[in-house]
Amino acid sequence: MTKAVGTPEETSLLKVLGNWDVLALGFGAMIGFGWVVLTGDWIGSAGTLGAVLAMTAGGAIMAVVGLTYAELTAAMPKAGGEHNFLLRGMGPRWSFIGSWGIVGGYVTIVAFEAVALPRTALYLFPDLNQIRLWEIAGSEVYLTWALVGAIAAVVITTVNILGVKFAGVAQTFVVVLLLVIGLMLVFGSFTGGSVDNMQPLFTGGTAGFFAVLVVVPFLFVGFDVIPQSAEEVDIPARQIGRLVVIAVGLATIWYLMTIVTTSSAMSAGELADADIATADAFGALFGSDVMAKLLIAGGIAGILTSWNSLLLGASRLMYSMARSGMLPAWFGKLHPKFRTPVNALLFIGALSFIAPFLGEAMLVWLVDSGSPSIVIAYLLVSVVFLVLRRREPQMERPLRVGGTGKTGLVVGGAAVVLCGGLLSLYLPGMPAFLDVPPWILFGAWWALGAFFLLRIPSGIAPGEDAEHRLLEALKQRRATPRDGGRN
């Protein structure tokens, strides 16, 4: 575990992202594949209005958390986001825990998208399953099916290695396609939908409401990609913070639109019997199977935007952790030409390449195992927001939530309470309590994290120069003979 080396030119990222690039990265990261396959389940669990209220509540929670991110991102616009916030406010070990949590969430979703892509392609190409390999947890794995996700992993990883601007342009193109699909959903709902299909408005009671609410961390993870890429953004720091909140708002609108338009297209019974509810609903709105396949194309666009954004975010966070000495220097290496964190990208890309060969059962396991790690990171960021408000009231904050009064402290306190409430939903006896396989993945990730965490020197106080002091402590440790200098 050593410090990344090289000249300042070799270890700096390029500032090439503009307003739209940043917004496309944040919004695209949140709009993955979940809206295509899960909307029917939300409506079935809570009813149309129940699902709307649960998603509105989830969006409000993420907006409050997003406000804390907005202020901290504007104050510390460096690659790594949470890593920098927690390092300054709570010290290296807490910084590692928060960073490791969000990296774990990103990696699980990147792997999820690699499995979701062939699952979606199967809807378009029913004969895709050829050359059976094996069966995992009741899911048969076919070579041709798995290669769809594996080849996509190679392509998306390569795009990110070629440069963040190239990745941003690709992201913008796919987000525009996604927005066109959304507008068509709204148009189809007005012309071919029916209010009668939205019955029942409520079902499942409190349990139904929470069944929708617990997926919020998975659905909204991605707005925090904006802080991860802040060092590559060529816009004012204050504007970076604002874009965090705007991205959350747009994602909330998207999910609400999906619920309402899907429920207007088909009755609750028909949605329950649908293969992919949103796609079948889209086809029903226009009376065409071709339109259903077009929505699947939108789902693929969502997969690609989420995959691209979260791969970018995870690699920047691992790069920042390596730059601070928390991870091996290998993860901090930048490509000599494109100045992208090539080794971190290759590591995450390799995991996403392998994921499709583990079968469709991995979809649920990855979602369940990654969500608690994401909430842990959000909770720590909310706490450090309050810590820095108290400890460093004079810290330069280009964007100050609630001004200089107590409103900001109320926002931070609300974020802590709301994130704590979300985290409690994963405890035994609660609606989102995990099955054994997700707990194994969750435990394996944090066991690996514990190995690195215990190698971080203790006793290093937080502060603006915490990273420098951490690197000095690691340098001194490496220079000290193993026998303590007795020989």
Coordinates of C-alpha atoms in Angstrom, one line a residue:
M1 CA 0.0 0.0 0.0
T2 CA 2.1 2.9 -1.3
K3 CA 1.7 6.3 -2.6
A4 CA 1.1 6.9 -6.3
V5 CA 4.2 8.4 -7.8
G6 CA 4.9 10.6 -10.8
T7 CA 5.2 14.2 -11.8
P8 CA 2.2 16.6 -11.2
E9 CA 1.4 16.4 -15.0
E10 CA 1.3 12.6 -14.8
T11 CA -0.9 12.4 -11.8
S12 CA -3.5 15.0 -12.7
L13 CA -6.9 14.6 -14.4
L14 CA -8.0 16.6 -17.3
K15 CA -10.7 19.4 -16.8
V16 CA -12.9 18.7 -19.8
L17 CA -16.5 18.3 -18.6
G18 CA -19.1 21.0 -19.0
N19 CA -22.5 21.5 -17.5
W20 CA -24.4 19.1 -19.7
D21 CA -21.7 16.5 -19.5
V22 CA -21.9 16.6 -15.7
L23 CA -25.7 16.5 -15.6
A24 CA -25.8 13.6 -18.1
L25 CA -23.4 11.6 -16.0
G26 CA -25.4 12.1 -12.8
F27 CA -28.9 11.6 -14.3
G28 CA -27.8 8.8 -16.5
A29 CA -26.2 7.0 -13.6
M30 CA -29.5 6.9 -11.7
I31 CA -31.6 5.8 -14.7
G32 CA -30.4 2.3 -15.2
F33 CA -32.4 -0.8 -15.8
G34 CA -34.6 -0.9 -12.7
W35 CA -37.3 1.3 -14.2
V36 CA -37.9 -1.2 -17.0
V37 CA -38.2 -4.4 -14.9
L38 CA -39.3 -3.2 -11.4
T39 CA -42.1 -0.7 -12.2
G40 CA -44.7 -3.5 -12.4
D41 CA -43.6 -4.8 -9.0
W42 CA -43.9 -1.4 -7.4
I43 CA -47.4 -1.0 -8.7
G44 CA -48.3 -4.5 -7.6
S45 CA -46.8 -4.0 -4.1
A46 CA -48.2 -0.5 -3.2
G47 CA -50.8 0.4 -5.9
T48 CA -50.4 3.3 -8.3
L49 CA -50.7 6.1 -5.8
G50 CA -49.0 4.1 -3.1
A51 CA -46.0 3.6 -5.4
V52 CA -46.0 7.3 -6.4
L53 CA -46.0 8.4 -2.7
A54 CA -43.2 5.9 -1.8
M55 CA -41.1 7.1 -4.7
T56 CA -41.8 10.7 -3.9
A57 CA -40.7 10.1 -0.3
G58 CA -37.6 8.3 -1.6
G59 CA -36.8 11.2 -3.9
A60 CA -37.2 13.7 -1.1
I61 CA -34.8 11.7 1.1
M62 CA -32.2 11.6 -1.7
A63 CA -32.7 15.3 -2.3
V64 CA -32.0 16.1 1.3
V65 CA -28.8 13.9 1.2
G66 CA -28.0 15.6 -2.2
L67 CA -28.1 19.0 -0.5
T68 CA -25.3 17.9 1.8
Y69 CA -23.3 16.6 -1.1
A70 CA -23.9 19.8 -3.0
E71 CA -22.3 22.0 -0.3
L72 CA -19.4 19.7 0.3
T73 CA -18.7 19.1 -3.4
A74 CA -18.6 22.9 -4.1
A75 CA -16.3 23.3 -1.1
M76 CA -14.0 20.4 -2.1
P77 CA -14.1 19.9 -5.9
K78 CA -11.6 17.1 -6.0
A79 CA -11.8 13.6 -7.5
G80 CA -13.1 11.2 -5.0
G81 CA -16.1 13.0 -3.5
E82 CA -16.9 11.3 -0.2
H83 CA -13.2 10.3 0.2
N84 CA -12.2 14.0 0.5
F85 CA -15.2 15.1 2.6
L86 CA -14.6 12.4 5.3
L87 CA -10.8 12.7 5.3
R88 CA -11.1 16.4 6.2
G89 CA -14.0 16.1 8.6
M90 CA -13.5 12.7 10.3
G91 CA -10.0 11.4 9.5
P92 CA -8.5 8.6 7.3
R93 CA -10.2 5.6 8.8
W94 CA -13.7 7.0 8.5
S95 CA -12.8 8.2 5.1
F96 CA -11.9 4.7 4.1
I97 CA -15.1 3.2 5.4
G98 CA -17.3 5.7 3.6
S99 CA -15.3 5.4 0.4
W100 CA -15.2 1.6 0.5
G101 CA -19.0 1.6 1.0
I102 CA -19.7 3.7 -2.1
V103 CA -17.1 1.8 -4.2
G104 CA -18.9 -1.4 -3.2
G105 CA -22.2 0.0 -4.2
Y106 CA -20.8 1.2 -7.6
V107 CA -19.1 -2.1 -8.3
T108 CA -22.2 -4.2 -7.6
I109 CA -24.3 -2.0 -9.9
V110 CA -21.7 -2.1 -12.7
A111 CA -21.8 -5.9 -12.4
F112 CA -25.6 -5.8 -12.2
E113 CA -25.7 -3.9 -15.5
A114 CA -23.4 -6.5 -17.1
V115 CA -25.9 -9.2 -16.2
A116 CA -29.0 -7.0 -17.0
L117 CA -27.9 -6.3 -20.6
P118 CA -28.1 -10.0 -21.8
R119 CA -31.3 -10.4 -19.7
T120 CA -32.8 -7.5 -21.7
A121 CA -31.3 -8.6 -25.0
L122 CA -33.1 -12.0 -24.5
Y123 CA -36.5 -10.1 -24.8
L124 CA -35.4 -8.9 -28.2
F125 CA -33.7 -12.1 -29.4
P126 CA -35.5 -15.1 -27.9
D127 CA -33.0 -17.5 -29.4
L128 CA -30.0 -15.9 -27.7
N129 CA -29.5 -18.8 -25.3
Q130 CA -27.1 -21.1 -27.1
I131 CA -24.3 -23.4 -25.8
R132 CA -25.2 -24.2 -22.2
L133 CA -22.4 -23.8 -19.7
W134 CA -23.7 -24.5 -16.2
E135 CA -26.4 -23.7 -13.7
I136 CA -26.1 -21.4 -10.7
A137 CA -28.9 -21.0 -8.1
G138 CA -31.5 -22.4 -10.6
S139 CA -30.3 -20.1 -13.4
E140 CA -28.9 -21.7 -16.5
V141 CA -26.0 -19.9 -18.0
Y142 CA -25.4 -20.0 -21.8
L143 CA -22.2 -18.9 -23.5
T144 CA -23.9 -16.6 -26.1
W145 CA -26.0 -15.0 -23.4
A146 CA -23.0 -14.3 -21.1
L147 CA -20.8 -13.0 -24.0
V148 CA -23.3 -10.2 -24.6
G149 CA -22.6 -8.7 -21.2
A150 CA -18.9 -9.7 -21.2
I151 CA -18.2 -8.0 -24.6
A152 CA -20.1 -4.9 -23.5
A153 CA -17.9 -4.8 -20.4
V154 CA -14.8 -4.7 -22.7
V155 CA -16.3 -1.9 -24.8
I156 CA -17.5 0.3 -22.0
T157 CA -14.2 -0.1 -20.1
T158 CA -12.3 0.8 -23.3
V159 CA -14.4 3.9 -23.8
N160 CA -13.6 5.1 -20.3
I161 CA -9.9 4.5 -20.7
L162 CA -9.9 6.6 -23.9
G163 CA -10.8 9.6 -21.9
V164 CA -13.5 11.2 -19.7
K165 CA -14.6 13.6 -22.5
F166 CA -15.1 10.7 -24.9
A167 CA -17.1 8.9 -22.2
G168 CA -19.1 12.1 -21.5
V169 CA -20.0 12.4 -25.2
A170 CA -21.2 8.8 -25.4
Q171 CA -23.2 9.4 -22.2
T172 CA -24.9 12.4 -23.7
F173 CA -25.9 10.6 -26.8
V174 CA -27.5 7.7 -24.9
V175 CA -29.3 10.0 -22.4
V176 CA -30.9 11.9 -25.3
L177 CA -32.2 8.5 -26.6
L178 CA -33.5 7.8 -23.1
L179 CA -35.4 11.1 -22.9
V180 CA -37.0 10.5 -26.3
I181 CA -38.4 7.2 -25.0
G182 CA -39.7 9.0 -21.9
L183 CA -41.5 11.6 -24.0
M184 CA -43.1 8.8 -26.0
L185 CA -44.3 7.1 -22.8
V186 CA -46.0 10.3 -21.7
F187 CA -47.6 10.9 -25.2
G188 CA -48.8 7.3 -25.3
S189 CA -50.3 7.5 -21.8
F190 CA -52.3 10.6 -22.8
T191 CA -53.5 9.1 -26.0
G192 CA -53.9 5.4 -25.2
G193 CA -53.9 5.1 -21.4
S194 CA -56.9 5.0 -19.1
V195 CA -57.4 6.2 -15.5
D196 CA -59.4 3.1 -14.8
N197 CA -56.3 1.0 -15.3
M198 CA -54.7 2.7 -12.4
Q199 CA -56.9 1.0 -9.9
P200 CA -56.3 0.0 -7.1
L201 CA -54.6 3.2 -6.1
F202 CA -53.4 1.6 -2.8
T203 CA -52.6 -1.9 -1.9
G204 CA -50.3 -3.7 0.5
G205 CA -50.6 -1.0 3.2
T206 CA -47.4 0.0 5.0
A207 CA -45.6 -3.1 3.9
G208 CA -46.3 -2.2 0.2
F209 CA -45.1 1.3 0.8
F210 CA -41.8 0.1 2.3
A211 CA -41.4 -2.5 -0.4
V212 CA -41.0 0.4 -2.9
L213 CA -39.0 2.6 -0.5
V214 CA -36.3 0.1 0.1
V215 CA -35.2 0.1 -3.5
V216 CA -34.5 3.8 -3.4
P217 CA -30.7 3.6 -2.6
F218 CA -30.2 1.3 -5.6
L219 CA -32.4 3.4 -7.9
F220 CA -30.8 6.8 -7.0
V221 CA -27.2 5.8 -6.6
G222 CA -25.3 7.8 -9.2
F223 CA -25.9 11.5 -8.3
D224 CA -22.7 11.1 -6.3
V225 CA -20.8 10.4 -9.5
I226 CA -20.8 14.2 -9.9
P227 CA -18.5 14.6 -6.8
Q228 CA -16.3 11.8 -8.0
S229 CA -15.6 13.6 -11.3
A230 CA -15.4 17.1 -9.8
E231 CA -11.7 17.4 -10.6
E232 CA -12.4 16.9 -14.3
V233 CA -15.2 19.5 -14.4
D234 CA -14.5 22.9 -16.1
I235 CA -17.4 24.9 -14.5
P236 CA -17.6 26.9 -11.3
A237 CA -17.6 24.9 -8.0
R238 CA -20.9 26.4 -7.0
Q239 CA -22.5 25.1 -10.2
I240 CA -21.2 21.6 -9.6
G241 CA -23.1 21.5 -6.3
R242 CA -26.3 22.7 -7.9
L243 CA -26.1 20.0 -10.6
V244 CA -26.1 17.3 -7.8
V245 CA -29.5 18.4 -6.6
I246 CA -30.9 19.0 -10.1
A247 CA -29.9 15.4 -11.1
V248 CA -31.8 14.0 -8.1
G249 CA -34.9 16.0 -9.0
L250 CA -34.8 14.9 -12.6
A251 CA -34.4 11.2 -11.6
T252 CA -37.4 11.5 -9.2
I253 CA -39.5 12.9 -12.0
W254 CA -38.4 10.1 -14.3
Y255 CA -39.4 7.3 -11.9
L256 CA -42.8 9.0 -11.1
M257 CA -43.5 9.3 -14.8
T258 CA -42.7 5.6 -15.4
I259 CA -45.1 4.5 -12.6
V260 CA -48.0 6.6 -13.8
T261 CA -47.7 5.9 -17.5
T262 CA -47.2 2.1 -17.0
S263 CA -50.2 1.9 -14.7
S264 CA -52.4 3.8 -17.2
A265 CA -51.6 1.3 -19.9
M266 CA -52.7 -2.0 -18.4
S267 CA -54.8 -3.3 -15.5
A268 CA -53.0 -4.5 -12.3
G269 CA -53.7 -8.1 -13.3
E270 CA -52.2 -7.7 -16.8
L271 CA -49.1 -6.0 -15.3
A272 CA -48.7 -8.9 -12.9
D273 CA -48.7 -11.4 -15.8
A274 CA -46.4 -9.3 -18.0
D275 CA -42.9 -10.5 -18.8
I276 CA -41.3 -7.0 -18.6
A277 CA -44.2 -4.8 -17.4
T278 CA -43.0 -1.4 -18.6
A279 CA -42.2 -2.8 -22.1
D280 CA -45.5 -4.6 -22.4
A281 CA -47.3 -1.5 -21.2
F282 CA -45.5 0.7 -23.8
G283 CA -46.6 -1.8 -26.5
A284 CA -50.2 -1.7 -25.2
L285 CA -50.3 2.1 -25.3
F286 CA -49.4 2.1 -29.0
G287 CA -51.0 -1.2 -29.9
S288 CA -47.7 -2.5 -31.3
D289 CA -45.1 -5.1 -30.3
V290 CA -42.5 -3.0 -32.1
M291 CA -43.0 -0.2 -29.6
A292 CA -42.5 -2.7 -26.8
K293 CA -39.2 -3.6 -28.3
L294 CA -38.4 0.2 -28.7
L295 CA -38.8 0.6 -25.0
I296 CA -36.5 -2.2 -24.4
A297 CA -34.0 -0.2 -26.5
G298 CA -34.6 2.5 -23.9
G299 CA -33.9 0.1 -21.2
I300 CA -30.6 -0.8 -22.9
A301 CA -29.8 2.9 -23.1
G302 CA -30.5 3.1 -19.3
I303 CA -28.2 0.2 -18.7
L304 CA -25.4 1.8 -20.7
T305 CA -25.7 5.3 -19.1
S306 CA -25.7 3.8 -15.5
W307 CA -22.9 1.4 -16.3
N308 CA -20.8 4.2 -17.9
S309 CA -21.3 6.7 -15.1
L310 CA -20.8 4.3 -12.2
L311 CA -17.6 2.8 -13.8
L312 CA -16.3 6.3 -14.1
G313 CA -17.2 7.2 -10.5
A314 CA -15.8 4.0 -9.0
S315 CA -12.5 4.3 -10.8
R316 CA -12.1 8.0 -9.7
L317 CA -12.8 7.0 -6.1
M318 CA -10.3 4.1 -6.2
Y319 CA -7.8 6.5 -7.8
S320 CA -8.3 9.0 -5.0
M321 CA -7.9 6.3 -2.3
A322 CA -4.7 5.1 -3.9
R323 CA -3.4 8.7 -4.1
S324 CA -4.0 9.0 -0.4
G325 CA -2.2 5.7 0.3
M326 CA -5.3 3.8 1.4
L327 CA -5.2 1.4 -1.5
P328 CA -2.1 0.1 -3.4
A329 CA -0.4 2.6 -5.7
W330 CA -1.4 0.3 -8.7
F331 CA -4.9 1.7 -8.5
G332 CA -3.6 5.3 -8.7
K333 CA -1.8 4.8 -12.1
L334 CA -3.1 7.2 -14.9
H335 CA -2.9 6.3 -18.6
P336 CA 0.1 8.2 -20.0
K337 CA -1.9 9.6 -22.9
F338 CA -5.5 9.8 -21.8
R339 CA -4.8 10.6 -18.1
T340 CA -7.6 8.2 -16.9
P341 CA -7.2 5.8 -14.0
V342 CA -6.5 2.9 -16.2
N343 CA -5.7 0.2 -13.7
A344 CA -8.8 1.0 -11.5
L345 CA -10.9 0.9 -14.7
L346 CA -9.3 -2.5 -15.7
F347 CA -10.0 -3.9 -12.2
I348 CA -13.7 -3.0 -12.2
G349 CA -14.0 -3.9 -15.9
A350 CA -12.7 -7.4 -15.1
L351 CA -15.3 -7.9 -12.4
S352 CA -18.1 -6.8 -14.8
F353 CA -16.7 -9.1 -17.5
I354 CA -17.0 -12.1 -15.1
A355 CA -20.4 -11.3 -13.7
P356 CA -22.6 -12.5 -16.7
F357 CA -21.0 -15.9 -16.4
L358 CA -22.5 -16.3 -12.9
G359 CA -26.1 -16.2 -14.3
E360 CA -29.3 -14.2 -13.9
A361 CA -29.6 -15.0 -10.2
M362 CA -26.8 -12.5 -9.6
L363 CA -29.2 -9.6 -10.4
V364 CA -31.0 -9.7 -7.1
W365 CA -27.9 -10.7 -5.1
L366 CA -26.0 -7.7 -6.4
V367 CA -28.8 -5.2 -5.8
D368 CA -29.3 -6.5 -2.2
S369 CA -25.7 -6.7 -1.3
G370 CA -24.7 -3.2 -2.6
S371 CA -27.6 -1.1 -1.2
P372 CA -26.6 -1.2 2.5
S373 CA -23.0 -0.2 1.6
I374 CA -24.4 2.8 -0.3
V375 CA -26.6 3.9 2.6
I376 CA -23.6 3.6 5.0
A377 CA -21.7 6.1 2.8
Y378 CA -24.6 8.5 2.6
L379 CA -25.0 8.4 6.3
L380 CA -21.3 9.2 6.9
V381 CA -21.5 12.1 4.4
S382 CA -24.5 13.5 6.2
V383 CA -22.6 13.3 9.5
V384 CA -19.5 14.9 8.2
F385 CA -21.6 17.8 6.8
L386 CA -22.6 18.6 10.4
V387 CA -19.1 18.0 11.7
L388 CA -17.6 20.5 9.3
R389 CA -20.3 23.1 9.9
R390 CA -19.4 23.0 13.6
R391 CA -15.7 22.6 13.4
E392 CA -14.9 24.8 10.3
P393 CA -17.6 27.4 10.1
Q394 CA -15.3 29.7 8.2
M395 CA -14.4 27.1 5.5
E396 CA -14.9 28.5 2.0
R397 CA -18.2 27.2 0.8
P398 CA -19.1 28.5 -2.7
L399 CA -22.6 27.0 -2.2
R400 CA -23.9 27.1 1.4
V401 CA -27.1 25.2 2.0
G402 CA -29.5 27.4 4.1
G403 CA -27.1 30.3 4.2
T404 CA -25.2 31.1 7.5
G405 CA -28.1 30.4 9.8
K406 CA -29.4 27.1 11.3
T407 CA -31.2 25.9 8.3
G408 CA -28.1 24.1 7.0
L409 CA -27.8 22.3 10.4
V410 CA -31.5 21.2 10.1
V411 CA -30.8 19.9 6.6
G412 CA -27.8 17.9 7.8
G413 CA -29.7 16.6 10.8
A414 CA -32.6 15.5 8.6
A415 CA -30.2 13.7 6.3
V416 CA -28.6 11.8 9.2
V417 CA -32.0 10.7 10.5
L418 CA -33.4 9.7 7.1
C419 CA -30.2 7.8 6.2
G420 CA -30.3 6.0 9.5
G421 CA -33.9 5.1 8.9
L422 CA -33.1 3.7 5.5
L423 CA -30.3 1.7 6.9
S424 CA -32.5 0.2 9.6
L425 CA -34.7 -1.3 6.9
Y426 CA -32.0 -3.9 6.2
L427 CA -31.9 -5.2 9.8
P428 CA -33.5 -8.6 10.7
G429 CA -37.2 -8.4 10.8
M430 CA -37.4 -5.4 8.5
P431 CA -38.7 -5.3 5.0
A432 CA -35.3 -5.3 3.3
F433 CA -33.6 -7.9 5.4
L434 CA -31.2 -9.7 3.1
D435 CA -31.1 -13.4 2.2
V436 CA -28.0 -15.4 2.7
P437 CA -26.2 -15.0 -0.8
P438 CA -26.3 -11.1 -0.6
W439 CA -25.0 -11.2 3.0
I440 CA -22.1 -13.4 1.8
L441 CA -21.3 -10.8 -1.0
F442 CA -21.7 -7.9 1.5
G443 CA -19.5 -9.7 4.1
A444 CA -16.8 -10.6 1.5
W445 CA -16.5 -7.0 0.4
W446 CA -16.2 -5.6 3.9
A447 CA -13.8 -8.4 4.9
L448 CA -11.5 -7.3 2.0
G449 CA -12.0 -3.7 3.1
A450 CA -11.0 -4.6 6.7
F451 CA -7.7 -5.8 5.4
F452 CA -6.9 -2.4 3.9
L453 CA -8.5 -0.5 6.8
L454 CA -6.3 -2.1 9.5
R455 CA -3.2 -1.0 7.5
I456 CA -4.1 2.7 7.8
P457 CA -2.2 4.3 10.7
S458 CA -4.3 5.3 13.6
G459 CA -4.2 8.6 15.5
I460 CA -4.2 10.8 12.4
A461 CA -6.5 13.7 13.1
P462 CA -8.9 15.0 10.5
G463 CA -8.3 18.4 8.9
E464 CA -7.4 20.1 5.6
D465 CA -3.9 18.5 5.6
A466 CA -5.0 15.0 6.7
E467 CA -4.1 13.5 3.4
H468 CA -0.5 14.9 3.6
R469 CA -0.1 13.6 7.2
L470 CA -1.4 10.2 6.2
L471 CA 1.1 9.9 3.4
E472 CA 3.9 11.1 5.7
A473 CA 2.9 8.4 8.2
L474 CA 2.9 5.7 5.6
K475 CA 6.2 6.9 4.2
Q476 CA 7.7 6.8 7.7
R477 CA 6.3 3.3 8.3
R478 CA 7.9 2.0 5.1
A479 CA 11.2 3.5 6.1
T480 CA 11.2 1.9 9.6
P481 CA 12.9 -1.5 9.7
R482 CA 10.6 -4.4 10.6
D483 CA 12.5 -5.2 13.7
G484 CA 12.0 -1.6 15.0
G485 CA 15.6 -0.6 14.4
R486 CA 17.0 -3.0 17.1
N487 CA 19.6 -4.4 14.7

